[in-house]
């Protein structure tokens, strides 16, 4: 049942027109207490936001809230450097960050140099002298135009969670930070949703234990889009659009991943899109190659990343691996992912007991960075044209203009770790190529020296299972990653070009278009078992906010306002810590129709699951438990409500099926009853790409609890063979 508190959450408005509003987010936070909502009005804010306590909600009151970490300096403010023609410097302001990974000169991005600038060869480059706290640039090798505009990131991170718990950030545009856009190091149960993060000087979102990062767009950041480290466990990263990160490659030396883990267990990465959007020709020596401007691996679990699941993600146009499971990343599953036009599809290096199955890997004529498919390791040696056979220098030179592509790869890296990949299963994957792509569908080899590569594989290689995979050449052009070529910096334009709706709910291409099976046919699931398969994350509702001020983890409320949660007797849901059907908790819906209490009746309050991919014609079985007390509908047809909604590829409803209403389970619509099992089936209509389960109370008095929710794919009947 809901617990009472000694305080009532408040709404503090920033940048509004009312007398009670405050001008900056930082000033609002100085007033804030746990449970308060900082509602930010549209505008551009130049400040660093530091959270003071747990339970804070920072939300955009309307679209158009921009937190900008950069300052614009005119060329006349720069001074010529002594004895270095063409080099000009500007002192960093007191208190600003000296971590500046990039600058813009009249909207053209300069290249970062780690060493001091010396002469004309550093044309269109910059260097940060941290000892003297100054920025040096060379824009044309001669002089600095006084009217030039130099944009310099000086604030970072833009939002520092500061180790606090139960924080929500929603609807913000965070741009041009000197460091991370959001630093969640040491925080717990942070939710970041519907945010646009662009041109962060470091990582877009860093850290977070038991975090939920959902439906964000993260693009053109200098570092990783999302990074998690040791202790950042049990997080859900889903439905994010990740585009062209790690684009300033010079200082990074390619040690970046769009979605990167250096630690973290029991996490779920689901239905994320990771890709580059600006491929173009580049002159490299005597050759001109088409390459990606995104110098990063797609999804990269790297060191101590165990028992994670990577399912239903799409990675495209990347110069490295689409998915790279590296040293001590053990016991993970990668299934139903799509890897398009990456230098390597899925690679395992010094990793053990991983399951890679039912992935679709294909390559056409897109070329990754570097001289071979080895990409980042090109400096250490040459690649392979087949299992275990090195590519000679002559053969490598002949390959310019072609892409050597590996679909699946197991590496045995003989370095200081002296370990081989073992006990992995790469099974039932589809590898396809088209055009002039030179391919190695499956490979197992060693690194780094050519001598060691030519040795027989270690005993560990014999324990890896690479079988039952399918390889063929594909016909036609199936580029699902074709995005706009122009520079895009706002929600509306980007959603328009990518096919995502305003809530970033779905991608343009459904699983059916991609030719993928639904992600919920898990390999270990008994398709004919009587035990339902838990498709939904946390089906028994155990992962839950402790202070009761925000929505349950991994689900979302369909109510247009969130302030009602702790303001009885208005309609609300809360956790149900007593009498749950399974585990310790369920979810409770409660509302009153009493006009005498000053609250209007007629609200419908619901809880909506994350989107689950479906195909038209498939049937899903929904199995859940419900318990009601004194539910009195305000009119016929209202009361306890459970509905399956089907959505098309753009997030619009294409059909629905009522599991509990007056025509299906009238016995559950009203009244009082103990835990009762609700079982029903729903068939996806034409055009359906996703389904969600929506449950709650249509306008009623009383309360209802739900718990233990499972969804199962119903096998189609066997064909009639008469």
XYZ file of C-alpha atoms in Angstrom:
722
model
C 0.000 0.000 0.000
C 1.067 3.585 -0.440
C 3.079 5.015 2.413
C 2.596 8.543 3.719
C 5.429 11.050 3.854
C 6.085 14.173 5.899
C 6.577 16.331 2.822
C 4.790 16.906 -0.415
C 6.726 17.052 -3.705
C 6.823 20.500 -5.269
C 7.147 21.829 -8.797
C 9.785 24.534 -9.220
C 9.608 26.383 -12.538
C 12.747 27.659 -14.268
C 12.617 30.449 -16.849
C 8.866 30.863 -16.686
C 6.797 34.031 -16.650
C 5.283 33.573 -13.198
C 6.539 35.381 -10.110
C 7.501 32.123 -8.464
C 9.781 30.991 -11.313
C 13.568 31.234 -11.026
C 16.010 32.215 -13.802
C 18.437 29.267 -13.679
C 18.343 25.547 -13.053
C 21.096 25.860 -10.462
C 19.079 28.325 -8.406
C 16.067 26.025 -8.512
C 18.205 23.148 -7.270
C 19.321 25.186 -4.254
C 15.661 25.151 -3.155
C 14.979 21.550 -4.111
C 14.259 18.660 -1.767
C 13.838 14.957 -2.546
C 10.780 14.420 -4.690
C 10.705 17.898 -6.224
C 10.316 18.471 -9.962
C 12.410 21.128 -11.690
C 10.260 22.109 -14.691
C 12.470 23.989 -17.160
C 10.878 26.378 -19.658
C 12.177 26.585 -23.257
C 15.379 28.549 -23.690
C 19.171 28.238 -23.825
C 20.865 27.789 -20.444
C 24.629 28.190 -20.008
C 25.348 26.546 -16.657
C 26.585 23.441 -14.934
C 23.830 21.554 -13.131
C 24.871 19.712 -9.950
C 22.268 17.621 -8.144
C 22.052 18.389 -4.388
C 20.085 15.353 -3.183
C 18.227 12.177 -4.106
C 14.867 12.053 -5.824
C 15.147 15.122 -8.067
C 13.297 15.267 -11.401
C 14.626 17.659 -14.055
C 12.169 17.825 -16.938
C 11.623 20.060 -19.941
C 8.304 21.809 -19.414
C 7.991 22.075 -23.214
C 10.288 21.242 -26.158
C 13.158 23.644 -26.741
C 15.122 23.395 -23.491
C 18.843 23.574 -24.354
C 21.715 23.245 -21.888
C 24.760 24.580 -23.765
C 28.284 24.238 -22.396
C 30.070 26.386 -24.996
C 31.058 30.017 -25.215
C 31.704 32.026 -28.397
C 34.928 34.058 -28.570
C 35.780 36.545 -31.325
C 39.055 36.204 -33.163
C 40.190 39.600 -31.881
C 40.438 38.127 -28.362
C 43.191 35.732 -29.460
C 46.853 36.731 -29.224
C 49.680 35.613 -31.499
C 52.035 33.020 -30.013
C 55.699 33.987 -29.837
C 57.970 32.397 -32.476
C 55.163 30.253 -33.875
C 53.725 31.854 -37.009
C 50.027 31.294 -37.493
C 49.421 30.111 -33.899
C 47.085 32.168 -31.679
C 46.064 31.600 -28.039
C 43.192 32.501 -25.701
C 43.248 32.134 -21.858
C 40.636 29.837 -20.361
C 38.219 31.507 -17.918
C 38.683 30.875 -14.208
C 36.818 27.758 -13.107
C 36.206 26.442 -16.617
C 37.170 22.962 -17.736
C 40.503 22.432 -19.473
C 39.215 19.219 -21.056
C 38.391 20.610 -24.483
C 38.288 17.923 -27.143
C 37.133 20.145 -29.989
C 36.601 23.699 -31.176
C 34.663 25.272 -34.013
C 36.018 28.041 -36.193
C 33.079 29.714 -37.948
C 31.121 26.453 -37.571
C 33.969 24.322 -38.957
C 35.310 21.792 -36.469
C 39.049 21.947 -35.794
C 41.220 18.893 -35.232
C 42.665 18.372 -31.757
C 46.428 17.897 -31.393
C 47.951 16.428 -28.252
C 51.277 18.168 -28.886
C 51.781 21.957 -29.078
C 51.137 23.592 -32.438
C 54.309 24.549 -34.258
C 53.843 25.747 -37.826
C 51.713 25.877 -40.959
C 51.389 22.081 -40.984
C 48.918 22.447 -38.094
C 46.451 24.331 -40.272
C 42.873 24.034 -38.881
C 44.071 22.420 -35.633
C 43.986 23.351 -31.959
C 45.839 22.380 -28.789
C 44.972 22.853 -25.095
C 47.936 23.931 -22.966
C 46.664 22.694 -19.595
C 49.743 23.949 -17.726
C 49.153 27.553 -18.756
C 45.371 27.076 -19.105
C 45.059 28.385 -22.615
C 43.759 27.287 -25.992
C 45.977 27.519 -29.068
C 44.631 27.408 -32.622
C 45.962 27.662 -36.159
C 43.188 28.376 -38.649
C 45.016 29.288 -41.852
C 48.727 29.257 -41.121
C 48.954 33.063 -41.233
C 46.652 35.314 -39.228
C 43.490 35.308 -37.143
C 40.576 37.300 -38.621
C 39.230 39.604 -35.918
C 35.608 38.947 -36.839
C 35.969 35.167 -36.699
C 33.751 33.257 -34.269
C 35.469 30.540 -32.246
C 33.124 28.296 -30.266
C 34.821 26.715 -27.240
C 33.237 24.200 -24.830
C 34.075 25.328 -21.290
C 31.389 23.701 -19.097
C 31.343 20.000 -18.334
C 29.731 17.845 -17.267
C 26.504 19.677 -17.991
C 24.535 17.589 -15.485
C 26.377 15.994 -12.570
C 24.217 13.496 -10.702
C 26.802 13.605 -7.919
C 26.198 10.038 -6.765
C 22.537 10.594 -5.917
C 19.698 8.110 -6.344
C 16.236 8.096 -7.899
C 16.931 10.962 -10.316
C 14.981 11.609 -13.523
C 16.163 13.717 -16.487
C 13.669 14.101 -19.316
C 13.301 16.057 -22.559
C 16.507 18.111 -22.384
C 18.849 19.015 -25.236
C 22.397 18.847 -23.870
C 25.043 20.141 -26.243
C 28.687 21.194 -26.552
C 29.890 20.175 -23.104
C 33.582 20.235 -22.282
C 33.327 16.789 -20.708
C 30.450 14.399 -20.256
C 26.947 15.597 -20.937
C 25.630 13.625 -17.935
C 27.998 12.244 -15.292
C 26.182 9.546 -13.330
C 29.253 8.020 -11.688
C 28.208 6.326 -8.458
C 24.517 7.042 -8.936
C 21.729 4.496 -8.561
C 18.390 4.181 -10.339
C 18.871 7.123 -12.676
C 16.372 7.504 -15.528
C 17.289 9.519 -18.624
C 14.597 9.572 -21.286
C 13.623 11.551 -24.389
C 16.838 13.598 -24.255
C 18.906 14.840 -27.190
C 22.648 14.830 -26.510
C 24.902 16.368 -29.166
C 28.587 17.204 -29.415
C 29.516 16.253 -25.885
C 33.210 16.721 -25.280
C 33.384 13.344 -23.597
C 30.814 10.621 -23.151
C 27.131 11.348 -23.582
C 25.994 9.526 -20.418
C 28.585 8.073 -18.055
C 27.928 5.498 -15.327
C 24.796 4.518 -13.466
C 23.858 1.434 -11.416
C 20.385 0.015 -12.018
C 19.895 2.861 -14.489
C 17.308 3.205 -17.234
C 18.377 5.052 -20.375
C 15.503 4.964 -22.827
C 14.494 6.675 -26.061
C 17.376 9.166 -26.135
C 19.152 10.441 -29.245
C 22.916 10.696 -28.707
C 24.927 11.962 -31.651
C 28.298 13.414 -32.599
C 29.833 13.143 -29.144
C 33.593 13.093 -28.863
C 33.570 9.893 -26.815
C 31.204 7.064 -26.108
C 27.477 7.604 -26.356
C 26.843 5.655 -23.124
C 29.607 4.301 -20.898
C 29.249 2.016 -17.881
C 31.963 0.808 -15.534
C 32.476 -1.500 -12.567
C 29.403 -1.647 -10.370
C 27.065 -0.261 -13.022
C 24.930 -3.389 -12.866
C 21.331 -4.291 -13.675
C 20.745 -1.403 -16.062
C 18.363 -1.228 -19.002
C 19.543 0.564 -22.145
C 16.750 0.497 -24.711
C 15.320 2.224 -27.774
C 18.118 4.795 -27.965
C 19.218 6.252 -31.299
C 23.023 6.536 -31.295
C 24.611 8.290 -34.266
C 28.204 9.167 -35.204
C 29.990 9.327 -31.869
C 33.768 9.299 -31.233
C 34.087 11.515 -34.290
C 37.214 13.392 -33.178
C 39.480 10.405 -33.461
C 42.903 11.984 -33.016
C 43.090 12.128 -29.183
C 41.037 8.987 -28.698
C 43.228 6.595 -30.675
C 40.059 4.647 -31.436
C 39.504 3.377 -27.895
C 35.826 4.183 -27.984
C 32.535 2.422 -28.371
C 29.164 3.925 -29.055
C 27.670 1.772 -26.291
C 30.683 0.879 -24.138
C 31.009 -1.183 -20.969
C 34.139 -1.446 -18.851
C 32.277 -3.413 -16.220
C 28.676 -4.101 -15.433
C 26.659 -7.290 -15.083
C 23.068 -8.391 -15.595
C 22.344 -5.454 -17.918
C 19.988 -5.506 -20.885
C 20.777 -3.604 -24.083
C 17.647 -3.838 -26.187
C 16.383 -2.308 -29.439
C 19.069 0.376 -29.738
C 20.112 1.796 -33.128
C 23.829 2.550 -33.505
C 25.126 3.960 -36.778
C 27.045 6.599 -38.669
C 25.270 9.111 -40.892
C 28.029 10.949 -42.751
C 30.113 8.565 -44.872
C 32.256 10.259 -47.480
C 35.426 9.979 -49.598
C 38.756 10.563 -47.892
C 42.205 10.767 -49.457
C 44.625 8.325 -47.802
C 48.038 8.293 -49.490
C 47.585 7.504 -53.187
C 44.114 6.086 -52.603
C 40.674 7.576 -52.090
C 38.427 5.555 -49.833
C 34.913 5.857 -48.539
C 34.954 5.631 -44.768
C 32.900 6.321 -41.705
C 33.187 9.518 -39.693
C 32.283 7.506 -36.615
C 35.459 6.039 -35.143
C 33.917 3.613 -32.720
C 32.681 0.101 -32.225
C 28.919 -0.269 -32.053
C 28.342 -2.215 -28.821
C 31.496 -3.010 -26.840
C 31.404 -4.996 -23.578
C 35.054 -4.773 -22.524
C 36.465 -6.333 -19.329
C 34.392 -7.732 -16.459
C 31.086 -7.499 -18.319
C 29.310 -10.685 -17.365
C 25.835 -12.142 -17.788
C 24.505 -9.294 -19.915
C 22.024 -9.545 -22.783
C 22.289 -7.657 -26.087
C 19.103 -8.268 -28.028
C 17.348 -6.718 -30.994
C 19.931 -3.967 -31.574
C 20.936 -2.634 -35.001
C 24.488 -1.417 -35.721
C 25.371 -0.022 -39.138
C 28.079 1.785 -41.115
C 30.757 1.385 -38.485
C 34.497 1.150 -39.244
C 35.102 -1.429 -36.526
C 33.016 -4.295 -35.229
C 29.295 -3.933 -34.915
C 29.601 -5.836 -31.632
C 32.901 -6.541 -29.872
C 32.811 -8.838 -26.820
C 36.249 -8.530 -25.267
C 38.537 -9.792 -22.510
C 36.725 -11.242 -19.436
C 33.321 -10.422 -20.906
C 31.877 -13.827 -20.084
C 28.491 -15.487 -19.986
C 26.748 -12.928 -22.199
C 24.104 -13.448 -24.866
C 23.909 -11.586 -28.182
C 20.781 -12.509 -30.105
C 18.552 -11.090 -32.830
C 20.887 -8.182 -33.537
C 21.391 -6.726 -37.015
C 24.931 -5.698 -38.051
C 25.138 -3.885 -41.403
C 28.214 -2.604 -43.233
C 30.616 -2.910 -40.317
C 34.236 -3.972 -40.756
C 33.446 -6.987 -38.591
C 30.036 -8.224 -37.610
C 30.458 -9.781 -34.151
C 33.889 -10.430 -32.655
C 34.855 -12.259 -29.464
C 38.329 -11.670 -28.042
C 39.578 -13.508 -24.954
C 35.970 -14.045 -23.908
C 34.355 -17.174 -22.523
C 30.980 -18.897 -22.391
C 29.139 -16.396 -24.572
C 26.152 -17.278 -26.745
C 25.913 -15.552 -30.144
C 22.828 -16.712 -31.988
C 20.154 -15.668 -34.463
C 21.976 -12.504 -35.515
C 21.851 -11.075 -39.035
C 25.222 -9.822 -40.287
C 25.608 -8.357 -43.756
C 27.994 -6.183 -45.717
C 27.649 -4.469 -49.091
C 30.221 -1.974 -50.384
C 30.754 0.190 -47.354
C 34.381 0.522 -46.285
C 35.622 0.789 -42.741
C 38.542 2.874 -41.539
C 42.074 1.525 -41.731
C 44.007 -0.619 -44.156
C 42.303 -3.886 -43.291
C 39.269 -5.158 -41.510
C 41.424 -5.302 -38.382
C 40.851 -1.536 -38.299
C 42.106 -0.272 -34.943
C 44.810 -2.937 -34.849
C 46.118 -2.171 -38.344
C 49.271 -0.683 -36.835
C 50.096 -3.972 -35.125
C 49.933 -6.218 -38.157
C 47.956 -7.491 -41.060
C 44.628 -9.239 -41.229
C 43.501 -12.548 -42.659
C 41.830 -13.561 -45.869
C 40.682 -16.879 -44.432
C 40.862 -18.715 -41.152
C 44.387 -18.469 -39.766
C 46.082 -17.349 -42.999
C 47.777 -13.937 -42.882
C 47.297 -11.377 -45.618
C 50.611 -10.457 -47.232
C 51.614 -6.844 -47.764
C 51.146 -7.242 -51.515
C 47.709 -8.744 -51.072
C 46.819 -5.989 -48.666
C 47.784 -3.317 -51.191
C 45.687 -5.032 -53.832
C 42.693 -4.904 -51.520
C 42.453 -1.101 -51.476
C 39.071 -0.171 -52.862
C 37.546 -3.364 -51.504
C 36.310 -4.253 -48.071
C 37.526 -7.365 -46.325
C 34.643 -8.269 -44.092
C 34.419 -10.824 -41.307
C 30.960 -11.867 -40.258
C 31.807 -13.734 -37.045
C 35.237 -13.827 -35.470
C 36.888 -15.433 -32.439
C 40.236 -13.916 -31.439
C 42.978 -15.417 -29.302
C 45.131 -12.484 -28.247
C 48.539 -13.497 -26.916
C 49.491 -10.437 -24.963
C 50.041 -9.866 -21.245
C 46.805 -11.731 -20.503
C 47.845 -14.925 -22.333
C 44.298 -16.136 -22.701
C 42.217 -17.603 -25.472
C 38.515 -17.397 -26.154
C 36.813 -20.574 -24.995
C 33.452 -22.258 -24.475
C 31.655 -19.793 -26.736
C 28.777 -20.799 -28.986
C 28.258 -18.940 -32.269
C 25.266 -20.709 -33.687
C 22.421 -20.179 -36.180
C 23.524 -16.739 -37.395
C 22.968 -15.427 -40.927
C 25.954 -13.817 -42.706
C 25.399 -12.156 -46.093
C 27.422 -10.028 -48.504
C 26.664 -8.226 -51.732
C 28.486 -6.068 -54.261
C 32.288 -6.236 -54.213
C 32.652 -7.006 -50.525
C 35.355 -9.593 -49.864
C 34.181 -11.694 -46.983
C 35.282 -14.202 -44.420
C 32.026 -15.490 -42.965
C 33.682 -17.050 -39.911
C 37.226 -16.813 -38.594
C 39.328 -17.893 -35.640
C 42.818 -16.450 -35.302
C 45.418 -14.960 -32.999
C 47.061 -11.602 -32.414
C 49.406 -9.625 -32.338
C 52.537 -10.904 -34.134
C 52.581 -12.653 -37.504
C 54.766 -15.430 -36.055
C 52.253 -16.199 -33.347
C 49.389 -15.971 -35.803
C 50.898 -18.722 -37.900
C 51.124 -21.095 -34.960
C 48.500 -23.717 -34.398
C 45.528 -22.402 -32.454
C 45.617 -23.051 -28.712
C 43.504 -25.797 -27.148
C 40.905 -23.212 -26.212
C 39.864 -22.765 -29.815
C 38.626 -26.333 -29.913
C 36.063 -25.564 -27.228
C 34.366 -22.850 -29.273
C 31.351 -23.852 -31.305
C 31.088 -22.150 -34.694
C 28.524 -24.208 -36.506
C 25.025 -24.112 -37.827
C 25.584 -20.609 -39.223
C 24.358 -19.628 -42.688
C 26.257 -17.694 -45.325
C 25.177 -16.449 -48.759
C 25.299 -13.466 -51.086
C 22.412 -11.055 -50.849
C 20.717 -9.339 -53.741
C 19.721 -5.704 -53.995
C 20.356 -2.756 -51.727
C 18.954 -3.101 -48.210
C 20.384 -0.009 -46.554
C 18.191 0.630 -43.535
C 20.728 3.095 -42.129
C 20.233 5.745 -44.791
C 19.912 8.949 -42.820
C 19.969 12.617 -43.723
C 23.330 13.932 -44.902
C 22.864 17.506 -43.693
C 23.735 18.685 -40.223
C 20.789 18.123 -37.878
C 20.613 19.547 -34.370
C 17.013 19.483 -33.222
C 14.481 16.837 -32.264
C 11.842 17.527 -34.868
C 14.099 17.453 -37.931
C 16.031 14.431 -36.769
C 12.941 12.419 -35.955
C 11.541 13.320 -39.358
C 14.582 12.043 -41.208
C 15.051 8.929 -39.128
C 11.425 7.911 -38.947
C 11.233 8.107 -35.170
C 8.118 9.644 -33.703
C 8.087 12.484 -31.173
C 8.560 10.064 -28.293
C 11.359 8.141 -30.014
C 9.194 5.104 -29.549
C 10.086 3.080 -32.624
C 12.483 3.080 -35.525
C 11.561 3.392 -39.159
C 12.178 -0.248 -39.914
C 10.269 -2.955 -38.144
C 11.718 -6.418 -37.466
C 9.655 -7.652 -40.393
C 11.332 -5.202 -42.774
C 14.743 -6.234 -41.494
C 13.935 -9.898 -41.923
C 14.513 -10.585 -38.245
C 12.676 -13.007 -36.071
C 11.090 -11.462 -32.965
C 13.625 -11.056 -30.188
C 11.536 -12.905 -27.667
C 12.080 -16.411 -29.046
C 14.934 -16.921 -26.605
C 17.226 -19.867 -27.402
C 16.737 -21.529 -24.037
C 12.955 -21.121 -24.045
C 10.963 -24.297 -24.500
C 8.568 -23.332 -27.251
C 6.008 -25.939 -26.165
C 6.522 -25.610 -22.450
C 3.610 -24.898 -20.136
C 5.779 -22.344 -18.337
C 5.357 -18.838 -19.839
C 8.462 -17.113 -21.158
C 9.254 -13.857 -19.354
C 9.527 -11.520 -22.332
C 9.159 -8.386 -20.261
C 12.019 -7.205 -18.099
C 11.224 -7.688 -14.423
C 7.835 -9.410 -14.934
C 7.349 -9.849 -11.192
C 7.832 -6.105 -10.640
C 10.662 -6.336 -8.142
C 12.811 -3.554 -9.605
C 11.067 -0.538 -8.191
C 11.798 2.971 -6.993
C 12.210 3.051 -3.220
C 10.763 6.492 -2.507
C 7.580 6.114 -4.544
C 7.895 9.390 -6.428
C 8.598 8.139 -9.915
C 7.230 5.444 -12.134
C 8.240 1.780 -11.854
C 11.500 0.913 -13.515
C 11.372 -0.112 -17.187
C 7.674 0.788 -17.611
C 5.997 4.105 -18.162
C 2.808 5.803 -17.102
C 0.307 6.821 -19.745
C -1.050 9.584 -17.519
C -0.154 13.006 -18.995
C 0.988 14.351 -15.619
C 3.208 12.707 -13.034
C 2.587 14.996 -10.045
C -0.450 13.051 -8.903
C 1.493 10.091 -7.621
C 1.831 11.291 -4.026
C -1.238 13.542 -3.773
C -4.145 11.424 -2.526
C -7.037 11.089 -2.992
C -6.320 11.846 -6.651
C -5.813 8.803 -8.876
C -2.400 7.231 -8.550
C -0.480 3.997 -8.627
C 2.049 2.860 -6.099
C 3.991 -0.228 -5.162
C 2.155 -2.968 -3.347
C 4.494 -4.307 -0.678
C 1.891 -6.450 1.052
C 0.165 -9.420 -0.435
C 2.011 -9.466 -3.764
C 1.323 -12.520 -5.876
C 5.027 -13.192 -6.553
C 8.074 -11.767 -4.824
C 7.780 -8.740 -2.559
C 5.999 -6.230 -4.771
C 3.254 -5.657 -7.243
C 1.713 -2.519 -8.682
C -1.328 -0.815 -7.172
C -3.825 1.527 -8.858
C -6.039 3.634 -6.620
C -8.489 6.433 -7.330
C -11.546 8.051 -5.790
C -14.675 9.455 -7.420
C -15.590 11.455 -4.322
C -16.364 15.025 -5.353
C -16.396 16.051 -1.683
C -12.638 15.517 -1.587
C -12.144 18.119 -4.253
C -10.889 15.759 -6.928
C -12.688 15.093 -10.207
C -13.427 11.548 -11.160
C -13.141 10.312 -14.725
C -9.396 9.733 -14.916
C -7.982 6.667 -16.580
C -4.673 5.647 -15.053
C -2.572 2.967 -16.689
C 0.844 1.403 -16.752
C 2.409 0.566 -20.123
C 5.079 -2.016 -20.847
C 8.054 -1.448 -23.087
C 7.443 -2.122 -26.778
C 7.835 -5.749 -27.864
C 8.450 -6.451 -31.581
C 5.829 -8.544 -33.382
C 4.904 -9.598 -36.891
C 1.419 -9.409 -38.403
C -0.486 -12.614 -37.863
C 1.448 -13.915 -34.856
C -0.460 -14.601 -31.657
C 0.749 -13.652 -28.186
C -0.506 -15.185 -24.951
C -0.657 -12.784 -21.990
C -0.640 -14.284 -18.508
C -0.947 -12.097 -15.398
C -2.580 -11.876 -11.968
C -5.023 -9.247 -10.703
C -6.535 -8.430 -7.309
C -9.273 -5.826 -6.718
C -10.900 -4.103 -3.755
C -14.166 -2.157 -3.922
C -13.832 -1.239 -7.590
C -16.953 0.709 -8.609
C -17.013 1.862 -12.264
C -18.543 5.263 -12.967
C -20.407 3.870 -15.969
C -20.801 0.690 -17.961
C -17.545 -0.402 -19.502
C -15.144 1.262 -17.080
C -13.334 -0.367 -14.183
C -10.370 -2.735 -14.240
C -8.735 -2.555 -17.659
C -6.111 -4.682 -19.423
C -5.483 -3.949 -23.110
C -2.898 -5.065 -25.658
C -2.062 -2.234 -28.078
C -0.428 -2.932 -31.433
C 1.672 -0.178 -33.017
C 3.004 0.315 -36.528
C 6.620 1.161 -37.364
C 6.019 4.846 -36.576
C 4.402 4.263 -33.190
C 0.780 4.770 -34.232
C -1.855 2.322 -33.061
C -2.738 -0.297 -35.669
C -5.083 -2.312 -33.474
C -5.895 -3.379 -29.939
C -7.290 -6.323 -28.028
C -9.107 -5.939 -24.696
C -8.160 -8.670 -22.242
C -10.378 -7.383 -19.431
C -13.585 -5.486 -20.275
C -17.339 -6.076 -20.180
C -17.180 -8.398 -23.198
C -14.196 -10.546 -22.193
C -13.822 -10.798 -18.405
C -16.839 -8.995 -16.941
C -16.223 -10.852 -13.676
C -12.989 -8.894 -13.203
C -14.344 -5.496 -14.176
C -15.610 -4.455 -10.744
C -16.026 -5.518 -7.143
C -13.646 -7.236 -4.751
C -11.685 -10.400 -5.482
C -8.431 -12.045 -4.423
C -5.550 -12.828 -6.779
C -7.108 -14.100 -9.989
C -5.288 -15.326 -13.041
C -5.936 -13.432 -16.280
C -5.148 -15.322 -19.468
C -5.893 -14.167 -22.990
C -4.532 -14.197 -26.523
C -4.069 -11.372 -28.984
C -3.212 -11.613 -32.687
C -1.159 -8.871 -34.326
C -3.072 -7.146 -37.170
C -1.730 -6.068 -40.539
C 0.916 -3.379 -40.213
C 1.733 -4.197 -36.589
C 5.414 -3.963 -35.652
C 5.226 -3.659 -31.862
C 2.916 -4.484 -29.005
C 2.536 -3.087 -25.505
C 0.499 -4.241 -22.526
C -1.559 -1.454 -20.925
C -3.231 -2.117 -17.573
C -4.890 -0.037 -14.893
C -8.217 1.540 -13.959
C -10.644 3.194 -16.326
C -12.734 5.852 -14.465
C -13.648 4.096 -11.224
C -13.612 4.217 -7.476
C -11.498 1.637 -5.653
C -8.162 -0.035 -6.229
C -6.632 -2.883 -8.206
C -3.272 -4.650 -8.029
C -1.378 -6.457 -10.807
C 1.600 -8.768 -10.572
C 3.574 -11.573 -12.228
C 3.080 -10.590 -15.864
C 4.304 -12.927 -18.604
C 3.944 -12.953 -22.364
C 4.452 -15.959 -24.595
C 4.572 -16.508 -28.328
C 1.879 -18.967 -29.392
C 3.145 -21.336 -32.060
C 1.048 -21.338 -35.233
C -0.983 -24.513 -35.745
C 0.489 -27.279 -37.858
C -0.662 -27.217 -41.498
C -3.501 -29.506 -42.554
C -1.862 -32.325 -44.508
C -5.003 -34.097 -45.713
